[in-house]
Coordinates of C-alpha atoms in Angstrom, one line a residue:
X1 CA 33.9 2.3 2.0
X2 CA 30.2 2.1 2.3
X3 CA 28.8 -1.0 4.1
X4 CA 27.1 -2.6 1.1
X5 CA 30.2 -1.8 -1.1
X6 CA 32.2 -3.6 1.5
X7 CA 29.7 -6.7 1.6
X8 CA 30.1 -6.8 -2.3
X9 CA 33.9 -6.7 -2.4
X10 CA 33.7 -9.6 0.2
X11 CA 31.0 -11.8 -2.1
X12 CA 33.1 -10.9 -5.2
X13 CA 36.4 -11.8 -4.0
X14 CA 34.8 -15.1 -2.4
X15 CA 33.3 -16.1 -5.9
X16 CA 36.4 -15.8 -7.5
X17 CA 38.4 -17.8 -4.8
X18 CA 35.8 -20.1 -5.4
X19 CA 37.0 -20.9 -8.9
X20 CA 40.2 -21.3 -7.8
X21 CA 39.4 -23.7 -5.4
X22 CA 37.8 -25.8 -7.4
X23 CA 41.1 -26.6 -9.2
X24 CA 42.7 -27.8 -6.3
X25 CA 43.6 -31.7 -6.1
X26 CA 42.3 -33.4 -2.9
X27 CA 46.2 -33.8 -2.0
X28 CA 46.5 -30.2 -2.2
X29 CA 43.5 -29.7 -0.2
X30 CA 44.3 -32.1 2.5
X31 CA 48.2 -30.8 2.7
X32 CA 46.8 -27.4 3.4
X33 CA 44.3 -29.0 5.9
X34 CA 47.2 -30.5 8.2
X35 CA 49.0 -27.3 7.7
X36 CA 46.2 -25.4 9.4
X37 CA 45.9 -27.6 12.0
X38 CA 49.6 -27.3 13.0
X39 CA 49.1 -23.3 12.3
X40 CA 46.2 -23.4 15.0
X41 CA 48.5 -25.3 17.7
X42 CA 51.6 -22.8 17.1
X43 CA 49.3 -19.5 17.4
X44 CA 47.9 -20.9 20.6
X45 CA 49.6 -18.1 22.7
X46 CA 48.2 -15.3 20.2
X47 CA 44.9 -16.7 20.0
X48 CA 44.3 -16.9 23.9
X49 CA 45.4 -13.3 24.0
X50 CA 42.7 -12.6 21.1
X51 CA 40.3 -14.7 23.2
X52 CA 41.2 -12.5 26.2
X53 CA 39.9 -9.3 24.5
X54 CA 36.6 -11.1 23.3
X55 CA 36.1 -12.4 26.8
X56 CA 36.2 -8.7 28.2
X57 CA 33.6 -7.8 25.5
X58 CA 31.5 -10.7 26.5
X59 CA 31.5 -9.3 29.9
X60 CA 30.5 -5.9 29.0
X61 CA 27.5 -7.3 27.1
X62 CA 26.6 -9.0 30.2
X63 CA 26.6 -12.6 28.7
X64 CA 25.6 -15.4 30.8
X65 CA 27.8 -17.9 31.9
X66 CA 27.1 -20.6 29.3
X67 CA 27.8 -18.2 26.6
X68 CA 31.1 -17.1 28.3
X69 CA 31.7 -20.8 28.0
X70 CA 31.2 -21.2 24.6
X71 CA 33.1 -18.0 23.8
X72 CA 36.3 -19.1 25.9
X73 CA 39.1 -20.7 24.3
X74 CA 42.0 -22.8 26.2
X75 CA 44.7 -24.8 25.0
X76 CA 42.8 -27.9 24.9
X77 CA 40.2 -26.3 22.9
X78 CA 42.7 -25.2 20.4
X79 CA 44.2 -28.6 20.2
X80 CA 40.7 -29.7 19.6
X81 CA 40.2 -27.5 16.7
X82 CA 43.3 -28.5 15.1
X83 CA 42.5 -32.3 15.8
X84 CA 39.1 -31.7 14.0
X85 CA 41.0 -30.2 11.1
X86 CA 43.3 -33.2 10.6
X87 CA 40.2 -35.4 11.1
X88 CA 38.7 -33.6 8.0
X89 CA 42.1 -33.9 6.1
X90 CA 41.6 -37.9 6.6
X91 CA 38.2 -37.9 5.4
X92 CA 37.7 -39.4 1.8
X93 CA 36.8 -36.4 -0.7
X94 CA 33.2 -35.7 -1.5
X95 CA 33.9 -33.7 -4.6
X96 CA 34.0 -35.4 -8.1
X97 CA 32.0 -38.6 -7.1
X98 CA 30.1 -40.3 -9.5
X99 CA 26.2 -40.4 -8.7
X100 CA 24.7 -41.7 -11.6
X101 CA 25.7 -42.9 -15.4
X102 CA 23.5 -43.7 -18.2
X103 CA 23.9 -43.9 -22.0
X104 CA 21.3 -42.9 -24.4
X105 CA 20.2 -44.8 -27.3
X106 CA 22.2 -42.5 -29.9
X107 CA 25.3 -43.3 -27.8
X108 CA 25.6 -40.2 -25.7
X109 CA 27.2 -41.0 -22.2
X110 CA 25.9 -39.1 -19.2
X111 CA 27.3 -38.8 -15.9
X112 CA 26.3 -37.2 -12.6
X113 CA 29.0 -35.9 -10.7
X114 CA 29.4 -34.0 -7.3
X115 CA 30.7 -30.5 -7.4
X116 CA 31.0 -27.6 -4.7
X117 CA 28.3 -25.3 -4.0
X118 CA 30.4 -22.2 -4.8
X119 CA 30.4 -19.5 -2.0
X120 CA 28.8 -20.5 1.4
X121 CA 27.9 -17.7 4.4
X122 CA 27.9 -19.2 7.8
X123 CA 26.3 -17.0 10.7
X124 CA 26.9 -18.0 14.1
X125 CA 27.1 -16.9 17.5
X126 CA 30.0 -16.9 20.5
X127 CA 32.0 -20.0 19.6
X128 CA 35.4 -19.4 18.1
X129 CA 35.8 -23.2 17.1
X130 CA 33.1 -23.0 14.6
X131 CA 35.3 -20.8 12.5
X132 CA 37.7 -23.3 11.9
X133 CA 35.0 -25.9 11.8
X134 CA 32.9 -24.3 9.1
X135 CA 36.3 -22.9 7.2
X136 CA 37.4 -26.7 6.8
X137 CA 34.9 -28.3 5.9
X138 CA 33.8 -25.9 3.3
X139 CA 37.7 -25.8 2.0
X140 CA 37.6 -29.4 1.7
X141 CA 34.4 -29.2 -0.3
X142 CA 35.9 -26.6 -2.7
X143 CA 33.5 -24.0 -1.3
X144 CA 34.7 -20.4 -0.7
X145 CA 33.5 -19.7 2.9
X146 CA 32.3 -15.9 4.5
X147 CA 32.1 -15.9 8.0
X148 CA 30.1 -13.8 10.2
X149 CA 30.3 -14.7 14.0
X150 CA 28.8 -12.7 16.9
X151 CA 30.6 -9.4 18.1
X152 CA 31.9 -10.9 20.9
X153 CA 34.1 -13.4 19.0
X154 CA 35.3 -10.8 16.4
X155 CA 39.3 -11.0 17.9
X156 CA 39.4 -14.7 17.9
X157 CA 37.6 -15.1 14.6
X158 CA 39.8 -12.9 12.6
X159 CA 42.8 -14.3 14.1
X160 CA 41.7 -18.0 13.6
X161 CA 41.0 -17.2 9.8
X162 CA 44.3 -15.2 9.4
X163 CA 46.2 -18.3 10.9
X164 CA 44.3 -20.6 8.3
X165 CA 45.3 -19.0 5.5
X166 CA 48.8 -18.3 6.3
X167 CA 49.2 -21.9 7.5
X168 CA 47.9 -23.1 4.0
X169 CA 49.7 -20.5 1.8
X170 CA 53.1 -21.9 3.6
X171 CA 52.6 -25.4 1.9
X172 CA 50.6 -24.1 -1.0
X173 CA 51.8 -20.5 -2.1
X174 CA 48.8 -20.5 -4.9
X175 CA 45.9 -20.9 -2.0
X176 CA 43.5 -18.3 -2.8
X177 CA 43.8 -16.0 0.2
X178 CA 39.8 -14.8 0.0
X179 CA 38.6 -18.5 0.2
X180 CA 38.1 -17.9 3.8
X181 CA 37.0 -14.4 4.8
X182 CA 35.6 -13.2 8.1
X183 CA 33.2 -10.2 8.2
X184 CA 34.9 -7.2 9.5
X185 CA 32.3 -5.3 11.1
X186 CA 29.9 -6.2 14.0
X187 CA 27.2 -3.7 12.4
X188 CA 24.0 -5.9 12.0
X189 CA 23.1 -4.4 8.9
X190 CA 26.2 -6.2 7.1
X191 CA 24.0 -9.2 7.5
X192 CA 20.9 -8.5 5.2
X193 CA 23.5 -6.6 2.9
X194 CA 25.7 -9.8 2.3
X195 CA 22.5 -11.9 2.1
X196 CA 21.0 -9.8 -0.9
X197 CA 24.3 -10.8 -3.1
X198 CA 22.7 -13.6 -4.9
X199 CA 25.3 -12.9 -7.9
X200 CA 27.8 -14.1 -5.5
X201 CA 26.8 -16.0 -2.6
X202 CA 25.4 -19.5 -3.3
X203 CA 24.2 -20.5 0.4
X204 CA 23.6 -19.5 4.0
X205 CA 23.8 -21.5 6.6
X206 CA 23.0 -19.9 10.3
X207 CA 24.0 -21.9 13.6
X208 CA 22.6 -20.4 17.0
X209 CA 19.2 -19.6 18.7
X210 CA 15.8 -19.5 17.2
X211 CA 15.8 -16.0 17.0
X212 CA 18.9 -15.5 15.2
X213 CA 18.0 -18.0 12.5
X214 CA 14.5 -16.7 12.0
X215 CA 15.9 -13.3 11.4
X216 CA 18.6 -14.6 8.9
X217 CA 15.9 -16.6 7.1
X218 CA 13.5 -14.0 6.7
X219 CA 16.0 -11.2 5.3
X220 CA 17.9 -13.7 3.3
X221 CA 17.5 -13.4 -0.9
X222 CA 19.9 -16.5 -1.0
X223 CA 19.2 -20.1 0.1
X224 CA 19.0 -21.0 3.5
X225 CA 19.8 -24.5 5.2
X226 CA 18.8 -24.4 9.1
X227 CA 16.9 -25.8 11.9
X228 CA 15.1 -23.1 14.1
X229 CA 15.3 -25.7 17.2
X230 CA 15.3 -29.1 18.6
X231 CA 12.2 -30.1 20.4
X232 CA 12.8 -33.9 20.1
X233 CA 10.3 -36.3 21.7
X234 CA 10.5 -40.1 22.9
X235 CA 7.9 -42.2 22.8
X236 CA 7.2 -45.0 25.3
X237 CA 4.8 -47.4 23.8
X238 CA 2.7 -49.9 25.5
X239 CA 5.1 -52.9 24.1
X240 CA 8.3 -51.1 25.3
X241 CA 10.9 -52.8 27.5
X242 CA 10.8 -50.2 30.6
X243 CA 14.1 -50.9 31.5
X244 CA 15.4 -49.9 27.8
X245 CA 12.9 -46.9 28.1
X246 CA 14.3 -45.7 31.2
X247 CA 18.1 -45.8 29.7
X248 CA 17.1 -44.0 26.7
X249 CA 15.0 -41.3 28.2
X250 CA 18.0 -40.6 30.5
X251 CA 20.5 -40.5 27.9
X252 CA 18.4 -38.3 25.4
X253 CA 17.4 -36.0 28.4
X254 CA 20.7 -35.6 30.5
X255 CA 23.9 -36.7 28.6
X256 CA 23.8 -33.4 27.3
X257 CA 20.7 -31.2 27.7
X258 CA 22.3 -28.1 25.9
X259 CA 22.2 -29.8 22.3
X260 CA 19.6 -29.6 19.8
X261 CA 19.2 -33.2 19.3
X262 CA 18.4 -33.7 23.4
X263 CA 14.9 -34.9 24.1
X264 CA 12.5 -32.2 25.5
X265 CA 9.0 -34.2 25.6
X266 CA 8.4 -38.0 26.9
X267 CA 5.2 -39.3 25.9
X268 CA 4.0 -42.3 27.5
X269 CA 1.4 -44.9 26.6
X270 CA -1.3 -44.8 29.1
X271 CA -1.1 -48.6 29.3
X272 CA 2.4 -48.3 31.0
X273 CA 2.3 -44.9 32.6
X274 CA 1.4 -46.0 36.3
X275 CA 4.8 -48.6 36.0
X276 CA 7.1 -46.2 34.2
X277 CA 6.6 -42.7 34.9
X278 CA 7.6 -43.3 38.8
X279 CA 10.7 -45.0 37.7
X280 CA 11.7 -42.5 35.3
X281 CA 11.1 -39.6 37.4
X282 CA 13.3 -41.2 40.2
X283 CA 16.1 -41.9 37.7
X284 CA 15.9 -38.1 36.3
X285 CA 15.7 -37.0 40.0
X286 CA 19.2 -38.0 40.3
X287 CA 20.1 -35.0 37.9
X288 CA 17.6 -32.6 39.6
X289 CA 15.5 -32.7 36.4
X290 CA 12.6 -30.4 36.6
X291 CA 9.2 -31.8 35.1
X292 CA 6.5 -29.8 33.2
X293 CA 3.6 -32.3 33.0
X294 CA 0.0 -32.9 32.1
X295 CA -2.4 -33.5 34.8
X296 CA -2.3 -37.4 34.6
X297 CA 1.5 -37.4 34.7
X298 CA 1.7 -34.7 37.7
X299 CA -0.5 -37.4 39.7
X300 CA 1.9 -40.6 38.6
X301 CA 5.4 -39.1 39.3
X302 CA 5.0 -36.4 42.3
X303 CA 5.8 -39.3 44.9
X304 CA 8.8 -40.3 43.0
X305 CA 10.6 -37.2 43.5
X306 CA 9.3 -36.1 46.9
X307 CA 12.5 -35.5 49.0
X308 CA 14.8 -34.6 46.1
X309 CA 15.8 -31.6 44.2
X310 CA 13.5 -32.2 41.3
X311 CA 10.1 -30.2 41.0
X312 CA 7.0 -30.9 38.9
X313 CA 4.4 -28.2 37.7
X314 CA 1.6 -28.3 35.2
X315 CA 2.7 -27.5 31.7
X316 CA 1.9 -24.4 30.1
X317 CA 0.7 -24.4 26.4
X318 CA 4.0 -23.1 25.1
X319 CA 6.0 -25.6 27.1
X320 CA 5.4 -28.2 24.5
X321 CA 7.1 -26.4 21.7
X322 CA 9.7 -25.0 23.6
X323 CA 13.7 -25.9 23.3
X324 CA 14.8 -25.7 26.9
X325 CA 18.7 -27.1 26.3
X326 CA 18.4 -27.7 30.1
X327 CA 17.5 -30.1 32.8
X328 CA 13.7 -29.4 32.2
X329 CA 11.5 -32.1 30.5
X330 CA 7.7 -32.1 29.4
X331 CA 5.9 -35.4 30.0
X332 CA 2.5 -36.3 28.7
X333 CA 0.4 -39.6 29.0
X334 CA -1.0 -40.3 25.4
X335 CA -3.7 -43.1 24.2
X336 CA -1.6 -44.8 21.8
X337 CA 0.5 -44.5 18.9
X338 CA -1.6 -42.3 17.0
X339 CA -2.0 -39.9 19.6
X340 CA 1.8 -39.7 19.8
X341 CA 2.4 -39.1 16.4
X342 CA -0.5 -36.5 16.5
X343 CA 1.5 -35.0 19.4
X344 CA 4.7 -34.9 17.7
X345 CA 3.2 -33.3 14.3
X346 CA 1.5 -30.6 16.4
X347 CA 4.2 -29.5 18.7
X348 CA 7.6 -31.2 17.1
X349 CA 10.3 -29.0 15.2
X350 CA 11.0 -31.8 12.8
X351 CA 14.4 -32.6 14.2
X352 CA 14.6 -36.2 16.1
X353 CA 12.2 -38.2 17.4
X354 CA 12.5 -41.9 19.1
X355 CA 9.9 -44.5 19.8
X356 CA 10.6 -47.5 22.4
X357 CA 8.8 -50.4 21.8
X358 CA 8.9 -54.3 21.0
X359 CA 6.3 -54.4 18.4
X360 CA 7.9 -54.2 15.1
X361 CA 4.4 -53.0 13.2
X362 CA 4.3 -50.1 15.9
X363 CA 7.9 -49.0 15.0
X364 CA 7.1 -49.4 11.5
X365 CA 4.4 -47.1 11.8
X366 CA 6.5 -44.6 13.7
X367 CA 9.3 -44.6 11.4
X368 CA 7.3 -44.3 8.2
X369 CA 4.6 -41.4 9.5
X370 CA 6.7 -39.2 11.8
X371 CA 7.9 -36.3 9.9
X372 CA 11.5 -35.6 11.2
X373 CA 14.9 -35.2 9.9
X374 CA 15.9 -38.4 11.9
X375 CA 13.6 -41.0 13.5
X376 CA 14.7 -44.0 15.7
X377 CA 13.3 -47.2 17.2
X378 CA 14.9 -48.0 20.5
X379 CA 17.4 -45.5 20.3
X380 CA 18.5 -42.2 21.9
X381 CA 17.8 -39.1 20.0
X382 CA 21.3 -37.7 21.1
X383 CA 22.7 -39.9 18.0
X384 CA 21.6 -37.2 15.4
X385 CA 25.3 -36.1 15.1
X386 CA 27.4 -36.3 12.1
X387 CA 30.1 -38.1 14.0
X388 CA 27.8 -40.6 15.2
X389 CA 26.7 -41.1 11.8
X390 CA 29.8 -41.9 10.6
X391 CA 30.4 -38.9 8.4
X392 CA 33.1 -37.4 10.3
X393 CA 32.5 -33.5 11.1
X394 CA 29.3 -32.0 10.4
X395 CA 28.3 -28.3 10.0
X396 CA 25.1 -28.2 11.5
X397 CA 21.9 -30.3 11.2
X398 CA 19.0 -29.1 8.7
X399 CA 15.3 -29.8 9.3
X400 CA 14.6 -28.5 5.9
X401 CA 13.2 -31.0 3.4
X402 CA 14.7 -29.3 0.0
X403 CA 18.5 -30.1 -0.3
X404 CA 20.3 -31.3 2.9
X405 CA 18.2 -33.0 5.9
X406 CA 19.5 -34.0 9.2
X407 CA 23.2 -33.9 10.0
X408 CA 25.3 -31.9 7.3
X409 CA 28.6 -33.5 6.4
X410 CA 31.0 -33.1 3.6
X411 CA 28.4 -34.7 1.3
X412 CA 25.7 -32.2 2.3
X413 CA 28.1 -29.4 1.1
X414 CA 28.4 -30.6 -2.5
X415 CA 26.2 -29.9 -5.3
X416 CA 25.9 -31.9 -8.4
X417 CA 26.2 -31.4 -12.4
X418 CA 25.8 -33.7 -15.5
X419 CA 28.6 -34.3 -17.8
X420 CA 27.7 -35.6 -21.4
X421 CA 30.4 -37.4 -23.6
X422 CA 29.3 -37.5 -27.4
X423 CA 30.7 -38.5 -30.7
X424 CA 29.1 -35.5 -32.4
X425 CA 25.8 -36.4 -31.5
X426 CA 22.8 -33.8 -32.3
X427 CA 19.4 -33.6 -31.1
X428 CA 16.9 -34.5 -34.0

């Protein structure tokens, strides 16, 4: 079968499955999710065998150690995937919620309710756990899923999807088997072919590096929800509690630097720079953080890291817009709130920003004027996460302004429709 025909068939089957999913009750969906979780645990040895094949592929492709780690499954990671499915089953149903009601003067009653989106394509790299996470969240919201992982994870992804389907069918024989599909080829041309199917595919959500996300966005004919990168900032204002600021910066940079919500740049008010930068640098030096700094910051923090594993160098222009995902931090000294906001708008990615200050008027301006998906007052950027927001599992983070913005959980995987209830009304 030609590639375009193969992708068209995937889309057609997914659209048909989405109609069947829309008829399932929440009890049926939750029963399937719990069976899927049990099925993953039972399939553990087979999953590890499939993953071993993928790890060999990863080695042949020359993947980095970090990428190999993301690719690898273990008994603990399989158990965590299963637990994630159980947690999704425990979440309230996002479909069928009433968002608005109104009654018109002619007696026509209107109701706005949440509905599934339809068919969602997820494109991602390396991590086999995304297969289970994305499929479960889409299934809970009544969406059919087409999954396109990296070629290095094809064996793991296929077996995970097969296990989910078989397990669901064991408790619900009518479960639509094409509700969860894995693109069966590593051919790169499959992506533009799939994303041209506007008659079948309703939404694409890419997860991965900036290059992947830009390539997907540029070729897609269907709507894409995404974030390109996380260039997150912490601004330490002149009225900041410097002890609090030190803790927030340390957490935002060092707790898990590989995440998109970790801080890449710290902006320090000139009024407190001489006091704050040496103590901040000394604290971050315990994690061997590398500093890319402006001239003023270089003078102020160099002494604090002398004799440590940390180094500091002058920042290059591109550094201010780089997502490092590592123990590297940009530092700049700024002249007050306006300069900080200007820097963020010029160099930021619209992801997550924080201000540390005791001045509520400053905080109010920062929260109102900084145009990012998540903005914090006296808290770490690391909180931009569906679990931390009490949303349960998340499928990703969006920096778009139309549709979902910020962490995307079950609610963000829903659309809505209007229902009208009449007694014979006709329009005059």
